[in-house]
PDB file of C-alpha atoms and ligand atoms in Angstrom:
ATOM      1  CA  MET X 212     -15.512  27.336-122.002  1.00  0.00           C
ATOM      2  CA  LEU X 213     -13.357  30.309-122.904  1.00  0.00           C
ATOM      3  CA  THR X 214     -10.540  29.425-120.998  1.00  0.00           C
ATOM      4  CA  GLY X 215      -7.824  26.350-121.751  1.00  0.00           C
ATOM      5  CA  LYS X 216      -4.820  25.022-120.394  1.00  0.00           C
ATOM      6  CA  LEU X 217      -2.590  28.276-121.533  1.00  0.00           C
ATOM      7  CA  VAL X 218      -5.143  30.811-122.048  1.00  0.00           C
ATOM      8  CA  ARG X 219      -8.277  32.204-121.114  1.00  0.00           C
ATOM      9  CA  LEU X 220     -10.262  35.005-123.115  1.00  0.00           C
ATOM     10  CA  ARG X 221     -11.777  37.783-122.021  1.00  0.00           C
ATOM     11  CA  ALA X 222     -13.313  41.291-122.600  1.00  0.00           C
ATOM     12  CA  ILE X 223     -10.518  44.104-123.086  1.00  0.00           C
ATOM     13  CA  GLU X 224     -10.112  46.486-120.525  1.00  0.00           C
ATOM     14  CA  PRO X 225      -9.534  50.389-120.926  1.00  0.00           C
ATOM     15  CA  SER X 226      -5.892  49.071-118.789  1.00  0.00           C
ATOM     16  CA  ASP X 227      -4.950  46.952-121.978  1.00  0.00           C
ATOM     17  CA  ALA X 228      -4.135  49.986-123.942  1.00  0.00           C
ATOM     18  CA  GLU X 229      -0.168  50.234-123.169  1.00  0.00           C
ATOM     19  CA  SER X 230       0.063  46.757-124.219  1.00  0.00           C
ATOM     20  CA  ILE X 231      -1.803  47.160-127.590  1.00  0.00           C
ATOM     21  CA  TYR X 232      -0.009  50.372-128.223  1.00  0.00           C
ATOM     22  CA  ARG X 233       3.436  49.007-127.967  1.00  0.00           C
ATOM     23  CA  TRP X 234       1.799  46.077-130.030  1.00  0.00           C
ATOM     24  CA  ILE X 235       0.301  47.548-133.155  1.00  0.00           C
ATOM     25  CA  HIS X 236       3.704  49.620-133.225  1.00  0.00           C
ATOM     26  CA  ASP X 237       6.221  46.470-133.393  1.00  0.00           C
ATOM     27  CA  PRO X 238       6.926  46.092-136.774  1.00  0.00           C
ATOM     28  CA  GLU X 239       7.954  42.318-136.605  1.00  0.00           C
ATOM     29  CA  VAL X 240       4.230  41.954-135.006  1.00  0.00           C
ATOM     30  CA  GLY X 241       2.296  44.036-137.885  1.00  0.00           C
ATOM     31  CA  ARG X 242       4.625  41.885-140.632  1.00  0.00           C
ATOM     32  CA  TYR X 243       1.755  40.342-142.464  1.00  0.00           C
ATOM     33  CA  MET X 244      -1.167  42.303-140.979  1.00  0.00           C
ATOM     34  CA  THR X 245      -3.446  45.192-142.315  1.00  0.00           C
ATOM     35  CA  GLY X 246      -2.116  48.317-140.547  1.00  0.00           C
ATOM     36  CA  ASP X 247      -3.801  51.375-139.614  1.00  0.00           C
ATOM     37  CA  TYR X 248      -2.686  54.549-139.279  1.00  0.00           C
ATOM     38  CA  PRO X 249      -0.705  55.303-136.497  1.00  0.00           C
ATOM     39  CA  ARG X 250      -2.483  56.151-133.103  1.00  0.00           C
ATOM     40  CA  SER X 251      -1.138  57.972-129.501  1.00  0.00           C
ATOM     41  CA  LEU X 252      -1.406  55.981-126.726  1.00  0.00           C
ATOM     42  CA  ALA X 253      -3.936  58.600-125.428  1.00  0.00           C
ATOM     43  CA  GLN X 254      -6.302  57.814-128.446  1.00  0.00           C
ATOM     44  CA  LEU X 255      -6.358  54.030-127.555  1.00  0.00           C
ATOM     45  CA  ARG X 256      -7.096  54.907-123.919  1.00  0.00           C
ATOM     46  CA  LYS X 257     -10.128  56.604-125.212  1.00  0.00           C
ATOM     47  CA  ARG X 258     -10.878  54.009-127.446  1.00  0.00           C
ATOM     48  CA  GLY X 259     -10.603  51.491-124.620  1.00  0.00           C
ATOM     49  CA  GLU X 260     -12.634  53.522-122.600  1.00  0.00           C
ATOM     50  CA  GLU X 261     -15.670  53.683-124.992  1.00  0.00           C
ATOM     51  CA  ARG X 262     -14.740  50.269-126.483  1.00  0.00           C
ATOM     52  CA  PRO X 263     -18.524  49.145-127.188  1.00  0.00           C
ATOM     53  CA  VAL X 264     -19.988  45.827-126.026  1.00  0.00           C
ATOM     54  CA  ASN X 265     -19.369  42.801-127.183  1.00  0.00           C
ATOM     55  CA  THR X 266     -22.175  41.899-129.621  1.00  0.00           C
ATOM     56  CA  TYR X 267     -23.277  39.074-132.344  1.00  0.00           C
ATOM     57  CA  GLU X 268     -21.553  41.176-134.990  1.00  0.00           C
ATOM     58  CA  ASN X 269     -18.127  41.879-133.387  1.00  0.00           C
ATOM     59  CA  VAL X 270     -16.953  39.691-130.416  1.00  0.00           C
ATOM     60  CA  VAL X 271     -13.345  41.198-129.460  1.00  0.00           C
ATOM     61  CA  LEU X 272     -11.728  39.373-126.315  1.00  0.00           C
ATOM     62  CA  GLY X 273      -7.856  39.712-125.024  1.00  0.00           C
ATOM     63  CA  ILE X 274      -5.926  36.595-125.353  1.00  0.00           C
ATOM     64  CA  GLU X 275      -4.462  36.109-121.630  1.00  0.00           C
ATOM     65  CA  SER X 276      -1.328  34.040-120.322  1.00  0.00           C
ATOM     66  CA  LEU X 277      -2.756  31.803-117.395  1.00  0.00           C
ATOM     67  CA  GLU X 278       0.876  31.078-116.485  1.00  0.00           C
ATOM     68  CA  ALA X 279       2.231  34.993-116.565  1.00  0.00           C
ATOM     69  CA  GLY X 280      -1.017  36.641-115.653  1.00  0.00           C
ATOM     70  CA  LYS X 281      -1.168  38.772-118.633  1.00  0.00           C
ATOM     71  CA  LEU X 282      -2.654  39.946-122.032  1.00  0.00           C
ATOM     72  CA  ILE X 283      -0.493  38.715-124.611  1.00  0.00           C
ATOM     73  CA  GLY X 284      -2.913  39.292-127.686  1.00  0.00           C
ATOM     74  CA  VAL X 285      -6.033  39.564-129.348  1.00  0.00           C
ATOM     75  CA  VAL X 286      -8.365  37.680-130.846  1.00  0.00           C
ATOM     76  CA  ASP X 287     -11.507  38.529-132.520  1.00  0.00           C
ATOM     77  CA  LEU X 288     -15.237  37.353-134.702  1.00  0.00           C
ATOM     78  CA  ARG X 289     -16.584  40.238-136.923  1.00  0.00           C
ATOM     79  CA  ASP X 290     -19.285  40.710-139.452  1.00  0.00           C
ATOM     80  CA  ALA X 291     -21.032  38.187-138.389  1.00  0.00           C
ATOM     81  CA  ALA X 292     -24.383  37.000-140.662  1.00  0.00           C
ATOM     82  CA  PRO X 293     -26.978  35.412-138.588  1.00  0.00           C
ATOM     83  CA  GLU X 294     -28.649  34.520-142.055  1.00  0.00           C
ATOM     84  CA  ILE X 295     -25.809  32.344-143.269  1.00  0.00           C
ATOM     85  CA  GLY X 296     -23.938  32.028-140.040  1.00  0.00           C
ATOM     86  CA  ARG X 297     -21.230  33.487-141.140  1.00  0.00           C
ATOM     87  CA  ALA X 298     -17.678  35.310-139.290  1.00  0.00           C
ATOM     88  CA  GLU X 299     -14.435  36.252-140.056  1.00  0.00           C
ATOM     89  CA  LEU X 300     -12.004  35.808-137.253  1.00  0.00           C
ATOM     90  CA  ASP X 301      -8.312  38.386-136.748  1.00  0.00           C
ATOM     91  CA  ILE X 302      -5.906  36.773-134.209  1.00  0.00           C
ATOM     92  CA  TYR X 303      -2.796  38.306-133.448  1.00  0.00           C
ATOM     93  CA  ILE X 304      -0.222  37.335-130.456  1.00  0.00           C
ATOM     94  CA  GLY X 305       1.301  40.820-129.686  1.00  0.00           C
ATOM     95  CA  GLU X 306       3.611  39.602-127.686  1.00  0.00           C
ATOM     96  CA  THR X 307       6.536  38.102-129.476  1.00  0.00           C
ATOM     97  CA  ASP X 308       8.387  36.187-126.608  1.00  0.00           C
ATOM     98  CA  HIS X 309       5.371  33.834-126.452  1.00  0.00           C
ATOM     99  CA  TRP X 310       4.765  32.900-130.408  1.00  0.00           C
ATOM    100  CA  ASN X 311       5.593  29.508-130.954  1.00  0.00           C
ATOM    101  CA  GLY X 312       4.187  28.231-127.348  1.00  0.00           C
ATOM    102  CA  GLY X 313       0.803  27.068-128.154  1.00  0.00           C
ATOM    103  CA  TYR X 314      -0.764  30.063-127.657  1.00  0.00           C
ATOM    104  CA  GLY X 315      -2.240  31.293-130.911  1.00  0.00           C
ATOM    105  CA  THR X 316      -3.124  27.305-131.912  1.00  0.00           C
ATOM    106  CA  GLU X 317      -5.250  27.186-127.861  1.00  0.00           C
ATOM    107  CA  ALA X 318      -6.802  30.929-128.275  1.00  0.00           C
ATOM    108  CA  LEU X 319      -8.066  30.162-132.072  1.00  0.00           C
ATOM    109  CA  LYS X 320      -9.351  26.809-131.133  1.00  0.00           C
ATOM    110  CA  LEU X 321     -11.228  28.831-127.984  1.00  0.00           C
ATOM    111  CA  MET X 322     -12.486  31.184-130.326  1.00  0.00           C
ATOM    112  CA  CYS X 323     -13.844  28.833-133.114  1.00  0.00           C
ATOM    113  CA  ARG X 324     -15.634  26.724-130.226  1.00  0.00           C
ATOM    114  CA  TYR X 325     -16.973  29.805-128.621  1.00  0.00           C
ATOM    115  CA  GLY X 326     -18.184  30.591-132.469  1.00  0.00           C
ATOM    116  CA  PHE X 327     -19.677  27.175-133.322  1.00  0.00           C
ATOM    117  CA  ASN X 328     -21.628  26.588-129.408  1.00  0.00           C
ATOM    118  CA  VAL X 329     -22.581  29.938-128.542  1.00  0.00           C
ATOM    119  CA  MET X 330     -22.895  32.112-132.035  1.00  0.00           C
ATOM    120  CA  ARG X 331     -24.062  28.944-134.058  1.00  0.00           C
ATOM    121  CA  LEU X 332     -21.457  30.195-136.182  1.00  0.00           C
ATOM    122  CA  HIS X 333     -21.861  27.625-139.494  1.00  0.00           C
ATOM    123  CA  LEU X 334     -18.544  28.708-141.275  1.00  0.00           C
ATOM    124  CA  ILE X 335     -15.523  30.885-139.484  1.00  0.00           C
ATOM    125  CA  ALA X 336     -13.504  32.456-142.394  1.00  0.00           C
ATOM    126  CA  LEU X 337      -9.870  33.947-142.265  1.00  0.00           C
ATOM    127  CA  TRP X 338      -7.618  36.211-145.121  1.00  0.00           C
ATOM    128  CA  VAL X 339      -3.710  35.192-144.198  1.00  0.00           C
ATOM    129  CA  VAL X 340      -0.478  36.587-146.222  1.00  0.00           C
ATOM    130  CA  ALA X 341       0.548  33.889-148.419  1.00  0.00           C
ATOM    131  CA  GLU X 342       4.199  34.339-146.688  1.00  0.00           C
ATOM    132  CA  ASN X 343       3.030  34.184-143.366  1.00  0.00           C
ATOM    133  CA  GLU X 344       3.476  30.112-143.168  1.00  0.00           C
ATOM    134  CA  ARG X 345       3.496  29.974-139.105  1.00  0.00           C
ATOM    135  CA  ALA X 346      -0.068  31.391-139.254  1.00  0.00           C
ATOM    136  CA  ARG X 347      -0.662  29.093-142.468  1.00  0.00           C
ATOM    137  CA  HIS X 348       0.562  26.395-140.097  1.00  0.00           C
ATOM    138  CA  VAL X 349      -1.305  26.970-137.275  1.00  0.00           C
ATOM    139  CA  TYR X 350      -4.776  27.074-139.399  1.00  0.00           C
ATOM    140  CA  ARG X 351      -4.256  24.025-141.160  1.00  0.00           C
ATOM    141  CA  LYS X 352      -3.261  22.736-137.531  1.00  0.00           C
ATOM    142  CA  VAL X 353      -6.422  23.834-136.174  1.00  0.00           C
ATOM    143  CA  GLY X 354      -8.809  22.252-139.390  1.00  0.00           C
ATOM    144  CA  PHE X 355      -8.999  25.584-141.576  1.00  0.00           C
ATOM    145  CA  VAL X 356      -9.142  24.672-145.461  1.00  0.00           C
ATOM    146  CA  GLU X 357      -8.029  27.333-148.257  1.00  0.00           C
ATOM    147  CA  ASP X 358     -10.422  27.987-150.054  1.00  0.00           C
ATOM    148  CA  GLY X 359      -8.639  30.179-152.406  1.00  0.00           C
ATOM    149  CA  ARG X 360      -5.733  32.359-153.113  1.00  0.00           C
ATOM    150  CA  HIS X 361      -6.370  36.185-154.212  1.00  0.00           C
ATOM    151  CA  ARG X 362      -3.188  37.765-155.883  1.00  0.00           C
ATOM    152  CA  GLU X 363      -1.568  40.884-154.569  1.00  0.00           C
ATOM    153  CA  CYS X 364      -4.362  41.916-152.989  1.00  0.00           C
ATOM    154  CA  HIS X 365      -2.612  43.144-149.909  1.00  0.00           C
ATOM    155  CA  ARG X 366      -0.001  45.560-149.468  1.00  0.00           C
ATOM    156  CA  GLY X 367       2.249  45.268-146.719  1.00  0.00           C
ATOM    157  CA  PRO X 368       4.264  47.562-144.770  1.00  0.00           C
ATOM    158  CA  ASP X 369       6.901  46.812-146.566  1.00  0.00           C
ATOM    159  CA  GLY X 370       5.784  48.388-149.849  1.00  0.00           C
ATOM    160  CA  GLN X 371       5.067  45.242-151.364  1.00  0.00           C
ATOM    161  CA  TYR X 372       2.537  43.604-152.834  1.00  0.00           C
ATOM    162  CA  HIS X 373       1.334  40.199-151.535  1.00  0.00           C
ATOM    163  CA  ASP X 374      -0.646  37.285-152.316  1.00  0.00           C
ATOM    164  CA  MET X 375      -3.617  36.295-149.572  1.00  0.00           C
ATOM    165  CA  TYR X 376      -5.594  33.016-148.879  1.00  0.00           C
ATOM    166  CA  LEU X 377      -9.196  33.110-148.129  1.00  0.00           C
ATOM    167  CA  MET X 378      -9.429  29.589-145.195  1.00  0.00           C
ATOM    168  CA  SER X 379     -12.551  28.862-143.733  1.00  0.00           C
ATOM    169  CA  LEU X 380     -13.619  26.252-141.328  1.00  0.00           C
ATOM    170  CA  LEU X 381     -16.951  24.651-140.758  1.00  0.00           C
ATOM    171  CA  GLU X 382     -17.629  22.773-137.267  1.00  0.00           C
ATOM    172  CA  PRO X 383     -16.958  19.335-137.716  1.00  0.00           C
ATOM    173  CA  GLU X 384     -13.611  20.274-138.804  1.00  0.00           C
ATOM    174  CA  LEU X 385     -12.708  22.202-135.897  1.00  0.00           C
ATOM    175  CA  ASN X 386      -9.702  20.093-134.406  1.00  0.00           C
ATOM    176  CA  ASP X 387     -10.125  20.680-130.823  1.00  0.00           C
TER     177      ASP X 387
HETATM  178  C1  COA S 248       0.588  33.664-136.170  1.00  0.00           C
HETATM  179  C2  COA S 248       0.495  33.462-134.067  1.00  0.00           C
HETATM  180  C3  COA S 248      -0.880  34.158-133.760  1.00  0.00           C
HETATM  181  C4  COA S 248       0.683  31.948-134.441  1.00  0.00           C
HETATM  182  O1  COA S 248       0.369  31.566-132.775  1.00  0.00           O
HETATM  183  P1  COA S 248       1.500  31.307-131.949  1.00  0.00           P
HETATM  184  O2  COA S 248       1.111  31.494-130.401  1.00  0.00           O
HETATM  185  O3  COA S 248       2.971  31.970-132.254  1.00  0.00           O
HETATM  186  O4  COA S 248       1.247  29.767-132.609  1.00  0.00           O
HETATM  187  P2  COA S 248       1.597  28.110-132.073  1.00  0.00           P
HETATM  188  O5  COA S 248       2.520  28.700-130.556  1.00  0.00           O
HETATM  189  O6  COA S 248       0.389  27.942-131.640  1.00  0.00           O
HETATM  190  O7  COA S 248       2.142  27.694-133.316  1.00  0.00           O
HETATM  191  C5  COA S 248       2.960  27.744-133.757  1.00  0.00           C
HETATM  192  C6  COA S 248       3.202  26.580-134.685  1.00  0.00           C
HETATM  193  O8  COA S 248       3.978  27.292-136.252  1.00  0.00           O
HETATM  194  C7  COA S 248       4.510  25.905-136.274  1.00  0.00           C
HETATM  195  N1  COA S 248       5.656  27.264-137.264  1.00  0.00           N
HETATM  196  C8  COA S 248       6.341  28.330-136.293  1.00  0.00           C
HETATM  197  N2  COA S 248       7.545  29.014-137.793  1.00  0.00           N
HETATM  198  C9  COA S 248       6.813  28.218-138.887  1.00  0.00           C
HETATM  199  C10 COA S 248       7.173  28.816-139.819  1.00  0.00           C
HETATM  200  N3  COA S 248       8.198  29.727-139.891  1.00  0.00           N
HETATM  201  N4  COA S 248       6.567  28.204-140.539  1.00  0.00           N
HETATM  202  C11 COA S 248       5.788  26.941-140.822  1.00  0.00           C
HETATM  203  N5  COA S 248       5.844  26.584-139.268  1.00  0.00           N
HETATM  204  C12 COA S 248       5.980  27.518-137.964  1.00  0.00           C
HETATM  205  C13 COA S 248       5.182  25.973-135.276  1.00  0.00           C
HETATM  206  O9  COA S 248       6.171  24.865-134.993  1.00  0.00           O
HETATM  207  C14 COA S 248       4.204  25.177-134.348  1.00  0.00           C
HETATM  208  O10 COA S 248       3.280  24.046-134.840  1.00  0.00           O
HETATM  209  P3  COA S 248       3.691  22.961-134.276  1.00  0.00           P
HETATM  210  O11 COA S 248       2.903  23.074-132.744  1.00  0.00           O
HETATM  211  O12 COA S 248       2.996  21.914-134.590  1.00  0.00           O
HETATM  212  O13 COA S 248       5.005  22.661-133.582  1.00  0.00           O
HETATM  213  C15 COA S 248       1.155  34.477-133.914  1.00  0.00           C
HETATM  214  O14 COA S 248       2.842  33.756-134.296  1.00  0.00           O
HETATM  215  C16 COA S 248       1.006  35.974-134.269  1.00  0.00           C
HETATM  216  O15 COA S 248      -0.060  36.659-133.731  1.00  0.00           O
HETATM  217  N6  COA S 248       1.940  36.611-135.560  1.00  0.00           N
HETATM  218  C17 COA S 248       2.113  37.620-135.373  1.00  0.00           C
HETATM  219  C18 COA S 248       0.792  37.933-136.268  1.00  0.00           C
HETATM  220  C19 COA S 248       0.223  37.543-137.622  1.00  0.00           C
HETATM  221  O16 COA S 248       0.785  36.647-138.127  1.00  0.00           O
HETATM  222  N7  COA S 248      -1.352  36.970-137.220  1.00  0.00           N
HETATM  223  C20 COA S 248      -1.601  36.533-138.001  1.00  0.00           C
HETATM  224  C21 COA S 248      -2.506  37.014-139.387  1.00  0.00           C
HETATM  225  S1  COA S 248      -3.025  36.392-140.802  1.00  0.00           S
END
């Protein structure tokens, strides 16, 4: 179920730390994402080794290109609430030379299908910066709808405030 035509989703390995280190320090990748304070490669390696197992509340998966046979990004479903069947999704393709190749769309569909079929989620939500046109296009294509716009709630690495959309997807709306 977690393998498509272009990608497979798998648990993160400690050896993925080098790629993740490169991606989180790439300003192009982080342009519309909520950043963290800088971390060293050693800190990321340690986190990789101590990473807790995936649970219902927090499922973090690596996106592996089947053709290249390497990790190209990360997708997660977090803060799942069993009483409601709601979780929030984050995704990024860190290898920028893989952007616009269909990888993000497929990874998103696989993760949402997993959320609905295995985790029995009722609704998957996400936040996206208004100017992030590519991501918004992909989310809409997969079936997410815009629930509302939250004004100036994101402060980007550019030091500017940006609006964000809250988007959500119900199971029958998933276009896979
Ligand atoms: C957003 C992201 C996950 C999408 O993954 P991807 O693999 O690049 O996307 P895909 O190749 O599957 O699809 C890209 C689509 O966006 C379209 N697109 C590209 N640039 C666009 C733009 N500026 N405006 C609108 N649509 C655009 C492409 O034409 C394609 O649509 P199509 O398949 O209908 O032709 C990826 O680009 C990424 O990780 N970006 C940086 C981090 C990020 O923004 N993450 C999301 C945070 S909410």
